[in-house]
mmCIF file of C-alpha atoms and ligand atoms in Angstrom:
data_model
loop_
_atom_site.group_PDB
_atom_site.id
_atom_site.type_symbol
_atom_site.label_atom_id
_atom_site.label_comp_id
_atom_site.label_asym_id
_atom_site.label_seq_id
_atom_site.Cartn_x
_atom_site.Cartn_y
_atom_site.Cartn_z
ATOM 1 C CA MET A 1 16.925 6.597 12.908
ATOM 2 C CA PHE A 2 13.941 7.708 14.938
ATOM 3 C CA SER A 3 11.304 8.574 12.368
ATOM 4 C CA VAL A 4 10.100 7.812 8.864
ATOM 5 C CA ARG A 5 11.132 11.367 7.927
ATOM 6 C CA GLU A 6 14.741 10.649 8.837
ATOM 7 C CA PHE A 7 14.622 7.548 6.664
ATOM 8 C CA GLU A 8 13.364 9.613 3.756
ATOM 9 C CA ALA A 9 16.267 12.058 4.143
ATOM 10 C CA LEU A 10 18.807 9.217 4.171
ATOM 11 C CA ALA A 11 17.146 7.492 1.210
ATOM 12 C CA ARG A 12 17.328 10.725 -0.720
ATOM 13 C CA GLU A 13 21.086 10.911 -0.126
ATOM 14 C CA ARG A 14 21.605 7.300 -1.175
ATOM 15 C CA LEU A 15 19.388 7.082 -4.250
ATOM 16 C CA ASP A 16 20.058 8.198 -7.807
ATOM 17 C CA PRO A 17 18.023 11.454 -8.071
ATOM 18 C CA ALA A 18 15.898 10.028 -10.906
ATOM 19 C CA HIS A 19 15.009 7.025 -8.770
ATOM 20 C CA TYR A 20 14.374 9.130 -5.674
ATOM 21 C CA ASP A 21 12.001 11.280 -7.699
ATOM 22 C CA TYR A 22 10.263 8.204 -9.105
ATOM 23 C CA PHE A 23 9.602 6.950 -5.581
ATOM 24 C CA ALA A 24 8.806 10.301 -3.979
ATOM 25 C CA GLY A 25 6.855 12.027 -6.699
ATOM 26 C CA GLY A 26 3.192 12.421 -7.463
ATOM 27 C CA ALA A 27 1.000 13.392 -10.384
ATOM 28 C CA GLY A 28 0.533 16.937 -11.662
ATOM 29 C CA ASP A 29 1.182 19.634 -9.082
ATOM 30 C CA GLU A 30 1.326 17.009 -6.320
ATOM 31 C CA VAL A 31 -1.702 18.567 -4.618
ATOM 32 C CA THR A 32 -3.029 15.169 -3.573
ATOM 33 C CA LEU A 33 0.414 13.946 -2.526
ATOM 34 C CA ARG A 34 0.630 16.829 -0.026
ATOM 35 C CA ALA A 35 -3.040 16.584 0.947
ATOM 36 C CA ASN A 36 -2.669 12.972 2.132
ATOM 37 C CA GLU A 37 -0.170 13.909 4.828
ATOM 38 C CA ALA A 38 -1.810 17.249 5.626
ATOM 39 C CA ALA A 39 -5.132 15.533 6.370
ATOM 40 C CA PHE A 40 -3.516 13.572 9.190
ATOM 41 C CA GLU A 41 -1.887 16.710 10.578
ATOM 42 C CA ARG A 42 -5.191 18.598 10.578
ATOM 43 C CA LEU A 43 -7.006 15.960 12.598
ATOM 44 C CA ALA A 44 -6.404 16.047 16.359
ATOM 45 C CA LEU A 45 -6.461 13.169 18.831
ATOM 46 C CA LEU A 46 -8.617 13.465 21.929
ATOM 47 C CA PRO A 47 -7.462 11.011 24.596
ATOM 48 C CA ARG A 48 -9.471 9.568 27.467
ATOM 49 C CA VAL A 49 -8.010 9.304 30.973
ATOM 50 C CA LEU A 50 -8.234 6.817 33.844
ATOM 51 C CA THR A 51 -9.347 3.991 31.592
ATOM 52 C CA GLY A 52 -7.190 1.323 33.257
ATOM 53 C CA ALA A 53 -5.960 0.069 29.898
ATOM 54 C CA GLU A 54 -2.830 -1.625 31.159
ATOM 55 C CA LYS A 55 -2.141 -3.961 28.251
ATOM 56 C CA VAL A 56 -2.662 -2.887 24.661
ATOM 57 C CA ARG A 57 -3.485 -5.075 21.668
ATOM 58 C CA LEU A 58 -2.175 -4.225 18.221
ATOM 59 C CA ASP A 59 -2.958 -7.321 16.166
ATOM 60 C CA VAL A 60 -5.695 -7.567 13.555
ATOM 61 C CA THR A 61 -6.993 -10.333 11.309
ATOM 62 C CA LEU A 62 -7.809 -9.439 7.722
ATOM 63 C CA LEU A 63 -9.396 -11.857 5.263
ATOM 64 C CA GLY A 64 -8.003 -14.717 7.331
ATOM 65 C CA SER A 65 -4.471 -13.277 7.467
ATOM 66 C CA ARG A 66 -3.112 -12.168 10.838
ATOM 67 C CA ALA A 67 -0.987 -9.064 11.194
ATOM 68 C CA ALA A 68 0.746 -8.207 14.474
ATOM 69 C CA MET A 69 -0.094 -4.548 13.847
ATOM 70 C CA PRO A 70 -2.660 -2.740 11.703
ATOM 71 C CA VAL A 71 -0.020 -1.597 9.195
ATOM 72 C CA LEU A 72 0.470 -3.490 5.950
ATOM 73 C CA VAL A 73 3.178 -3.069 3.358
ATOM 74 C CA ALA A 74 1.474 -1.400 0.377
ATOM 75 C CA PRO A 75 2.398 -2.670 -3.073
ATOM 76 C CA THR A 76 5.195 -0.578 -4.550
ATOM 77 C CA ALA A 77 7.058 -1.315 -7.759
ATOM 78 C CA PHE A 78 10.746 -1.724 -8.533
ATOM 79 C CA HIS A 79 12.334 -2.440 -5.115
ATOM 80 C CA ARG A 80 15.652 -3.387 -6.731
ATOM 81 C CA LEU A 81 16.043 0.274 -7.701
ATOM 82 C CA ALA A 82 16.245 0.941 -3.963
ATOM 83 C CA HIS A 83 18.378 -2.035 -2.897
ATOM 84 C CA PRO A 84 19.992 -4.988 -4.698
ATOM 85 C CA GLU A 85 17.996 -7.505 -2.657
ATOM 86 C CA GLY A 86 14.798 -5.701 -3.620
ATOM 87 C CA GLU A 87 11.507 -7.340 -2.672
ATOM 88 C CA ARG A 88 13.320 -10.259 -0.982
ATOM 89 C CA ALA A 89 14.588 -7.870 1.694
ATOM 90 C CA THR A 90 11.174 -6.244 2.073
ATOM 91 C CA ALA A 91 9.473 -9.614 2.494
ATOM 92 C CA ARG A 92 11.947 -10.751 5.143
ATOM 93 C CA ALA A 93 11.391 -7.564 7.107
ATOM 94 C CA ALA A 94 7.596 -7.874 6.793
ATOM 95 C CA ALA A 95 7.816 -11.477 8.016
ATOM 96 C CA ALA A 96 9.956 -10.446 10.999
ATOM 97 C CA ALA A 97 7.436 -7.713 11.845
ATOM 98 C CA GLU A 98 4.639 -10.285 11.403
ATOM 99 C CA THR A 99 2.730 -8.135 9.021
ATOM 100 C CA ILE A 100 1.276 -8.612 5.554
ATOM 101 C CA MET A 101 3.250 -7.622 2.477
ATOM 102 C CA ILE A 102 1.299 -6.844 -0.683
ATOM 103 C CA VAL A 103 3.675 -7.797 -3.491
ATOM 104 C CA SER A 104 3.407 -5.499 -6.503
ATOM 105 C CA MET A 105 2.781 -7.080 -9.870
ATOM 106 C CA ALA A 106 5.606 -4.743 -10.939
ATOM 107 C CA SER A 107 8.106 -6.290 -8.518
ATOM 108 C CA THR A 108 11.693 -6.701 -9.699
ATOM 109 C CA VAL A 109 11.916 -10.100 -7.997
ATOM 110 C CA ALA A 110 9.481 -12.802 -9.143
ATOM 111 C CA VAL A 111 6.667 -13.521 -6.700
ATOM 112 C CA GLU A 112 7.871 -17.134 -6.351
ATOM 113 C CA GLU A 113 11.317 -15.894 -5.292
ATOM 114 C CA VAL A 114 9.857 -13.351 -2.878
ATOM 115 C CA ALA A 115 7.918 -16.183 -1.228
ATOM 116 C CA ALA A 116 10.973 -18.447 -1.173
ATOM 117 C CA ALA A 117 13.149 -15.727 0.374
ATOM 118 C CA ALA A 118 10.728 -15.269 3.273
ATOM 119 C CA PRO A 119 8.802 -18.493 3.858
ATOM 120 C CA GLU A 120 7.157 -17.068 6.979
ATOM 121 C CA ALA A 121 5.875 -13.965 5.219
ATOM 122 C CA VAL A 122 2.147 -13.519 4.677
ATOM 123 C CA LEU A 123 1.916 -12.283 1.093
ATOM 124 C CA TRP A 124 -0.957 -10.779 -0.850
ATOM 125 C CA PHE A 125 -0.551 -10.097 -4.567
ATOM 126 C CA GLN A 126 -1.407 -6.833 -6.336
ATOM 127 C CA LEU A 127 -2.697 -7.116 -9.888
ATOM 128 C CA TYR A 128 -3.109 -4.700 -12.771
ATOM 129 C CA VAL A 129 -5.596 -6.441 -15.055
ATOM 130 C CA GLN A 130 -3.855 -6.822 -18.424
ATOM 131 C CA PRO A 131 -5.842 -6.568 -21.663
ATOM 132 C CA ASP A 132 -4.718 -10.126 -22.490
ATOM 133 C CA LEU A 133 -6.991 -11.909 -20.041
ATOM 134 C CA ASP A 134 -5.333 -15.296 -20.481
ATOM 135 C CA PHE A 135 -2.010 -13.713 -19.564
ATOM 136 C CA THR A 136 -3.683 -12.016 -16.589
ATOM 137 C CA GLU A 137 -4.980 -15.423 -15.508
ATOM 138 C CA SER A 138 -1.499 -16.937 -15.762
ATOM 139 C CA ILE A 139 -0.187 -14.215 -13.421
ATOM 140 C CA VAL A 140 -2.969 -14.959 -10.932
ATOM 141 C CA ARG A 141 -2.074 -18.660 -11.069
ATOM 142 C CA ARG A 142 1.559 -17.831 -10.308
ATOM 143 C CA ALA A 143 0.529 -15.729 -7.303
ATOM 144 C CA GLU A 144 -1.713 -18.536 -6.040
ATOM 145 C CA ALA A 145 0.996 -21.151 -6.512
ATOM 146 C CA ALA A 146 3.481 -18.924 -4.657
ATOM 147 C CA GLY A 147 1.112 -18.967 -1.685
ATOM 148 C CA CYS A 148 -0.362 -15.463 -1.866
ATOM 149 C CA ARG A 149 -3.492 -15.296 0.244
ATOM 150 C CA ALA A 150 -5.418 -12.446 -1.365
ATOM 151 C CA LEU A 151 -5.559 -10.629 -4.665
ATOM 152 C CA VAL A 152 -5.393 -6.836 -4.521
ATOM 153 C CA VAL A 153 -6.782 -5.484 -7.779
ATOM 154 C CA THR A 154 -5.742 -1.904 -8.469
ATOM 155 C CA VAL A 155 -8.597 0.004 -10.066
ATOM 156 C CA ASP A 156 -7.328 3.587 -10.033
ATOM 157 C CA SER A 157 -5.069 3.207 -13.051
ATOM 158 C CA PRO A 158 -6.992 3.071 -16.340
ATOM 159 C CA ALA A 159 -3.968 5.089 -17.516
ATOM 160 C CA ARG A 160 -0.643 5.867 -15.903
ATOM 161 C CA GLY A 161 -0.519 9.110 -13.909
ATOM 162 C CA ARG A 162 1.360 12.042 -15.434
ATOM 163 C CA ARG A 163 4.274 12.697 -13.132
ATOM 164 C CA ASP A 164 6.368 15.705 -14.017
ATOM 165 C CA ARG A 165 9.363 14.492 -12.035
ATOM 166 C CA GLU A 166 9.535 11.289 -14.113
ATOM 167 C CA LEU A 167 9.096 13.227 -17.345
ATOM 168 C CA ARG A 168 11.854 15.638 -16.386
ATOM 169 C CA HIS A 169 14.322 12.792 -15.726
ATOM 170 C CA GLY A 170 13.155 10.861 -18.781
ATOM 171 C CA PHE A 171 12.479 7.954 -16.419
ATOM 172 C CA ASP A 172 10.300 5.599 -18.415
ATOM 173 C CA ASP A 173 11.987 2.233 -18.101
ATOM 174 C CA LEU A 174 14.032 0.127 -15.708
ATOM 175 C CA PRO A 175 17.812 0.064 -16.164
ATOM 176 C CA ASP A 176 19.443 -2.942 -17.851
ATOM 177 C CA GLY A 177 19.377 -6.043 -15.701
ATOM 178 C CA LEU A 178 16.095 -5.181 -13.975
ATOM 179 C CA CYS A 179 12.600 -5.994 -15.177
ATOM 180 C CA CYS A 180 9.099 -6.796 -13.964
ATOM 181 C CA GLU A 181 9.744 -10.452 -13.262
ATOM 182 C CA ASN A 182 6.057 -11.295 -12.904
ATOM 183 C CA LEU A 183 5.488 -10.314 -16.512
ATOM 184 C CA ARG A 184 7.838 -12.918 -17.915
ATOM 185 C CA ASP A 185 6.111 -14.903 -20.563
ATOM 186 C CA GLY A 186 7.613 -18.138 -21.899
ATOM 187 C CA ASP A 187 7.184 -17.215 -25.539
ATOM 188 C CA THR A 188 7.711 -13.490 -25.706
ATOM 189 C CA GLY A 189 10.208 -12.564 -22.961
ATOM 190 C CA VAL A 190 9.063 -9.915 -20.502
ATOM 191 C CA ARG A 191 5.867 -8.138 -21.455
ATOM 192 C CA PRO A 192 5.400 -4.430 -20.721
ATOM 193 C CA ILE A 193 2.785 -3.545 -18.115
ATOM 194 C CA VAL A 194 -0.301 -2.184 -19.805
ATOM 195 C CA MET A 195 -2.807 0.033 -18.022
ATOM 196 C CA SER A 196 -6.249 -1.015 -19.245
ATOM 197 C CA PRO A 197 -8.711 1.843 -19.853
ATOM 198 C CA SER A 198 -11.408 -0.752 -20.611
ATOM 199 C CA ILE A 199 -11.284 -2.329 -17.146
ATOM 200 C CA SER A 200 -14.825 -2.716 -15.771
ATOM 201 C CA TRP A 201 -16.881 -4.555 -13.158
ATOM 202 C CA GLU A 202 -17.042 -7.427 -15.646
ATOM 203 C CA HIS A 203 -13.303 -7.983 -15.091
ATOM 204 C CA LEU A 204 -13.935 -8.312 -11.368
ATOM 205 C CA HIS A 205 -16.599 -10.941 -12.073
ATOM 206 C CA ARG A 206 -14.151 -12.814 -14.285
ATOM 207 C CA LEU A 207 -11.461 -12.730 -11.616
ATOM 208 C CA ARG A 208 -13.944 -14.026 -9.063
ATOM 209 C CA ARG A 209 -14.764 -16.911 -11.403
ATOM 210 C CA ILE A 210 -11.137 -17.899 -11.923
ATOM 211 C CA THR A 211 -9.821 -17.608 -8.361
ATOM 212 C CA ALA A 212 -11.000 -18.490 -4.889
ATOM 213 C CA LEU A 213 -8.681 -15.874 -3.377
ATOM 214 C CA PRO A 214 -10.442 -12.986 -1.637
ATOM 215 C CA ILE A 215 -10.285 -9.872 -3.797
ATOM 216 C CA VAL A 216 -9.435 -6.435 -2.406
ATOM 217 C CA LEU A 217 -10.305 -3.468 -4.637
ATOM 218 C CA LYS A 218 -7.520 -0.912 -4.295
ATOM 219 C CA GLY A 219 -8.095 2.668 -5.346
ATOM 220 C CA VAL A 220 -11.729 3.160 -4.427
ATOM 221 C CA LEU A 221 -12.542 6.833 -3.712
ATOM 222 C CA HIS A 222 -16.230 7.363 -4.454
ATOM 223 C CA PRO A 223 -18.693 6.068 -1.847
ATOM 224 C CA GLU A 224 -20.922 4.772 -4.660
ATOM 225 C CA ASP A 225 -18.036 2.669 -5.925
ATOM 226 C CA ALA A 226 -17.444 1.334 -2.428
ATOM 227 C CA ARG A 227 -21.091 0.267 -2.303
ATOM 228 C CA ALA A 228 -20.783 -1.283 -5.772
ATOM 229 C CA ALA A 229 -17.610 -3.119 -4.730
ATOM 230 C CA VAL A 230 -19.552 -4.872 -1.975
ATOM 231 C CA LEU A 231 -22.428 -5.735 -4.334
ATOM 232 C CA HIS A 232 -19.975 -7.135 -6.896
ATOM 233 C CA GLY A 233 -18.326 -9.398 -4.338
ATOM 234 C CA ALA A 234 -15.134 -7.620 -3.286
ATOM 235 C CA ALA A 235 -13.889 -8.994 0.021
ATOM 236 C CA ALA A 236 -12.456 -5.621 1.080
ATOM 237 C CA VAL A 237 -11.985 -2.118 -0.270
ATOM 238 C CA MET A 238 -8.856 -0.062 0.001
ATOM 239 C CA VAL A 239 -9.349 3.694 0.052
ATOM 240 C CA SER A 240 -6.339 4.833 -1.928
ATOM 241 C CA ASN A 241 -5.355 7.564 -4.355
ATOM 242 C CA HIS A 242 -2.163 5.681 -5.173
ATOM 243 C CA GLY A 243 -0.176 8.016 -2.933
ATOM 244 C CA GLY A 244 -1.149 10.998 -5.113
ATOM 245 C CA ARG A 245 0.457 9.404 -8.177
ATOM 246 C CA GLN A 246 -2.556 8.913 -10.430
ATOM 247 C CA LEU A 247 -5.193 11.666 -10.707
ATOM 248 C CA ASP A 248 -4.003 14.859 -9.039
ATOM 249 C CA THR A 249 -6.418 16.980 -6.963
ATOM 250 C CA VAL A 250 -8.497 14.053 -5.719
ATOM 251 C CA PRO A 251 -9.149 14.373 -1.975
ATOM 252 C CA ALA A 252 -6.889 13.034 0.742
ATOM 253 C CA THR A 253 -7.803 9.465 1.569
ATOM 254 C CA LEU A 254 -8.347 10.255 5.273
ATOM 255 C CA ASP A 255 -10.926 12.907 4.342
ATOM 256 C CA LEU A 256 -12.906 10.385 2.259
ATOM 257 C CA LEU A 257 -12.732 7.576 4.780
ATOM 258 C CA PRO A 258 -15.847 8.367 6.891
ATOM 259 C CA GLU A 259 -18.114 8.489 3.811
ATOM 260 C CA ILE A 260 -16.741 5.214 2.498
ATOM 261 C CA VAL A 261 -17.057 3.503 5.859
ATOM 262 C CA ALA A 262 -20.678 4.672 5.994
ATOM 263 C CA ALA A 263 -21.338 3.431 2.452
ATOM 264 C CA VAL A 264 -19.889 -0.019 3.118
ATOM 265 C CA CYS A 265 -21.928 -0.343 6.313
ATOM 266 C CA GLY A 266 -19.649 -2.952 7.894
ATOM 267 C CA ALA A 267 -20.158 -5.443 5.036
ATOM 268 C CA VAL A 268 -16.420 -5.733 4.312
ATOM 269 C CA PRO A 269 -13.250 -4.360 5.906
ATOM 270 C CA VAL A 270 -12.100 -0.936 4.743
ATOM 271 C CA LEU A 271 -8.359 -0.371 4.374
ATOM 272 C CA LEU A 272 -6.630 2.947 3.711
ATOM 273 C CA ASP A 273 -3.290 4.125 2.401
ATOM 274 C CA GLY A 274 -1.719 7.481 1.576
ATOM 275 C CA GLY A 275 0.332 9.724 3.835
ATOM 276 C CA VAL A 276 0.642 7.443 6.868
ATOM 277 C CA ARG A 277 3.957 8.403 8.486
ATOM 278 C CA ARG A 278 3.391 8.116 12.249
ATOM 279 C CA GLY A 279 1.689 5.827 14.728
ATOM 280 C CA THR A 280 -0.726 8.639 15.526
ATOM 281 C CA ASP A 281 -1.770 8.649 11.840
ATOM 282 C CA VAL A 282 -2.647 4.965 12.130
ATOM 283 C CA LEU A 283 -4.855 5.627 15.175
ATOM 284 C CA LYS A 284 -6.690 8.414 13.358
ATOM 285 C CA ALA A 285 -7.496 6.197 10.356
ATOM 286 C CA LEU A 286 -8.667 3.387 12.616
ATOM 287 C CA ALA A 287 -10.771 5.786 14.678
ATOM 288 C CA LEU A 288 -12.564 6.804 11.477
ATOM 289 C CA GLY A 289 -13.354 3.193 10.620
ATOM 290 C CA ALA A 290 -10.384 1.651 8.778
ATOM 291 C CA THR A 291 -9.513 -1.873 9.899
ATOM 292 C CA ALA A 292 -5.869 -1.320 8.941
ATOM 293 C CA VAL A 293 -3.670 0.975 6.876
ATOM 294 C CA ALA A 294 -0.839 0.385 4.436
ATOM 295 C CA VAL A 295 2.415 2.278 3.924
ATOM 296 C CA GLY A 296 4.108 2.730 0.552
ATOM 297 C CA ARG A 297 6.975 5.214 0.531
ATOM 298 C CA PRO A 298 8.064 4.666 4.169
ATOM 299 C CA VAL A 299 8.979 1.083 3.288
ATOM 300 C CA VAL A 300 10.889 2.191 0.189
ATOM 301 C CA TRP A 301 12.828 4.721 2.300
ATOM 302 C CA GLY A 302 13.769 2.001 4.769
ATOM 303 C CA LEU A 303 14.854 -0.277 1.943
ATOM 304 C CA ALA A 304 16.976 2.390 0.258
ATOM 305 C CA ALA A 305 18.543 3.406 3.577
ATOM 306 C CA ASP A 306 19.521 -0.037 4.844
ATOM 307 C CA GLY A 307 17.879 -2.941 3.005
ATOM 308 C CA GLU A 308 16.056 -5.487 5.158
ATOM 309 C CA ARG A 309 17.262 -3.816 8.359
ATOM 310 C CA GLY A 310 15.972 -0.453 7.207
ATOM 311 C CA VAL A 311 12.510 -1.796 6.381
ATOM 312 C CA GLY A 312 12.525 -3.657 9.686
ATOM 313 C CA ARG A 313 13.350 -0.466 11.562
ATOM 314 C CA VAL A 314 10.620 1.525 9.766
ATOM 315 C CA LEU A 315 8.038 -1.118 10.684
ATOM 316 C CA GLU A 316 9.353 -1.282 14.249
ATOM 317 C CA LEU A 317 9.138 2.498 14.614
ATOM 318 C CA LEU A 318 5.524 2.503 13.441
ATOM 319 C CA ARG A 319 4.685 -0.371 15.761
ATOM 320 C CA ASP A 320 6.243 1.328 18.788
ATOM 321 C CA GLU A 321 4.535 4.604 17.940
ATOM 322 C CA ILE A 322 1.125 2.915 17.658
ATOM 323 C CA GLU A 323 1.599 1.155 20.969
ATOM 324 C CA GLN A 324 2.636 4.326 22.716
ATOM 325 C CA ALA A 325 -0.129 6.430 21.169
ATOM 326 C CA LEU A 326 -2.740 3.822 22.068
ATOM 327 C CA MET A 327 -1.667 3.912 25.725
ATOM 328 C CA MET A 328 -1.591 7.692 25.720
ATOM 329 C CA CYS A 329 -5.144 7.717 24.333
ATOM 330 C CA GLY A 330 -6.319 5.405 27.112
ATOM 331 C CA ARG A 331 -7.385 2.695 24.674
ATOM 332 C CA ALA A 332 -6.740 -1.026 25.058
ATOM 333 C CA SER A 333 -6.950 -2.255 21.484
ATOM 334 C CA VAL A 334 -6.659 -1.086 17.903
ATOM 335 C CA ARG A 335 -9.859 -3.032 17.281
ATOM 336 C CA ASP A 336 -12.186 -0.814 19.216
ATOM 337 C CA LEU A 337 -11.360 2.734 18.316
ATOM 338 C CA ASP A 338 -14.184 5.091 17.427
ATOM 339 C CA PRO A 339 -14.652 8.573 15.964
ATOM 340 C CA GLY A 340 -14.766 9.999 19.510
ATOM 341 C CA LEU A 341 -10.982 9.662 19.516
ATOM 342 C CA VAL A 342 -10.526 12.416 16.937
ATOM 343 C CA ARG A 343 -11.513 16.070 16.658
ATOM 344 C CA ARG A 344 -11.397 18.340 13.674
ATOM 345 C CA PRO A 345 -10.214 21.675 15.117
ATOM 346 C CA CYS A 346 -12.478 24.540 14.019
HETATM 347 C C1 LIG B 401 7.206 4.163 -5.879
HETATM 348 C C2 LIG B 401 5.793 3.683 -5.794
HETATM 349 C C3 LIG B 401 5.403 2.609 -6.580
HETATM 350 C C4 LIG B 401 4.095 2.136 -6.506
HETATM 351 N N1 LIG B 401 3.752 1.033 -7.201
HETATM 352 C C5 LIG B 401 2.499 0.540 -7.096
HETATM 353 C C6 LIG B 401 2.141 -0.649 -7.781
HETATM 354 O O1 LIG B 401 2.953 -1.276 -8.437
HETATM 355 N N2 LIG B 401 0.859 -1.070 -7.651
HETATM 356 C C7 LIG B 401 -0.068 -0.401 -6.903
HETATM 357 O O2 LIG B 401 -1.215 -0.817 -6.830
HETATM 358 N N3 LIG B 401 0.266 0.720 -6.229
HETATM 359 C C8 LIG B 401 1.515 1.186 -6.306
HETATM 360 N N4 LIG B 401 1.856 2.312 -5.603
HETATM 361 C C9 LIG B 401 0.876 2.943 -4.704
HETATM 362 C C10 LIG B 401 0.986 2.331 -3.288
HETATM 363 O O3 LIG B 401 0.479 1.027 -3.258
HETATM 364 C C11 LIG B 401 0.195 3.149 -2.267
HETATM 365 O O4 LIG B 401 -1.119 3.334 -2.728
HETATM 366 C C12 LIG B 401 0.817 4.510 -1.932
HETATM 367 O O5 LIG B 401 2.219 4.454 -1.971
HETATM 368 C C13 LIG B 401 0.358 4.955 -0.548
HETATM 369 O O6 LIG B 401 0.854 6.208 -0.243
HETATM 370 P P1 LIG B 401 2.168 6.491 0.648
HETATM 371 O O7 LIG B 401 3.334 6.265 -0.265
HETATM 372 O O8 LIG B 401 1.977 7.911 1.030
HETATM 373 O O9 LIG B 401 2.162 5.539 1.814
HETATM 374 C C14 LIG B 401 3.158 2.799 -5.672
HETATM 375 C C15 LIG B 401 3.569 3.881 -4.898
HETATM 376 C C16 LIG B 401 4.870 4.325 -4.948
HETATM 377 C C17 LIG B 401 5.286 5.465 -4.074
HETATM 378 C C1 LIG B 402 5.041 0.245 -12.722
HETATM 379 C C2 LIG B 402 4.092 1.282 -12.210
HETATM 380 C C3 LIG B 402 2.799 1.168 -12.940
HETATM 381 C C4 LIG B 402 3.959 1.153 -10.745
HETATM 382 C C5 LIG B 402 3.050 2.147 -10.105
HETATM 383 O O1 LIG B 402 1.913 1.855 -9.862
HETATM 384 C C6 LIG B 402 3.526 3.455 -9.713
HETATM 385 O O2 LIG B 402 4.654 3.832 -10.045
HETATM 386 O O3 LIG B 402 2.754 4.164 -9.049
#
């Protein structure tokens, strides 16, 4: 396998079509899903020459967590639909690649077991605030106790996106034997995930009161919200449209990045996900001001294709591509890229 695209093709062959469509699909007409990747294709790289950059640096430090490359594992649900080992395999591969895995609240392996399966892994935990705030707090406590080092609060989902592919397959629940293990509740079994339309800045304040973990706001698209996130104490913002799975026809994340970086004014790191498939994509996002990016579907494709090895290979491919692209651009480090590296062809 020599590219993320090849992994997607193999995953498609291996997966039940309903599960492939769950992973691959987007909301509505999938305009945003396509736009995310197209935005990277539209932007060109403009290399410098004779810069003497013999050794290149790929590592970054984010909220105190080190990553050997500026590519994180985005939180994606239901990994055991892709491979029996599920999130355990993903975490082992992330640990081997020395990068950060953001464990989804909707993981099919409990966060404690993910941590136990990969003791070296640096884990962050993604949270959907549940209307029962005491239950939400108990989930946060579990993530803390499991050793997660940041809380990634997803704010783009006051309701679940309408995804025609899921509707067509009637995919609305996990098969028998699988469930969202982080929603187990002593008294009532496993609770369903609820998307909270009432979620507000007040919930962020509450989370800040109950946990000392740094909080990343995931799903910020409007520059005003990015500014507000800083004022309300977010430790980082993640420019994300949920991989085109929530509100269709929102802009590609790469196209919004410069405005958000300007709005945040260096106060907190800006992360981005959506459509990253190549090392050159990573360089483009970093050139426009992201500190790092995250990949969702590429990791799922690796997992479905070959479990831990597949995820490991996907991460290795991205790492090698970044290193090569950085050298070809005449730059010595992912930390000091600037907008001069990219051109928008007229
Ligand atoms: C199958 C799938 C499941 C996802 N599950 C979650 C989730 O549980 N929580 C969350 O915040 N985002 C979730 N996302 C969104 C990802 O975190 C991320 O924003 C998106 O996948 C990035 O786009 P990409 O797939 O093009 O890399 C999911 C995405 C996919 C594809
Ligand atoms: C369980 C779902 C809410 C996970 C998700 O965020 C998604 O499928 O995009």
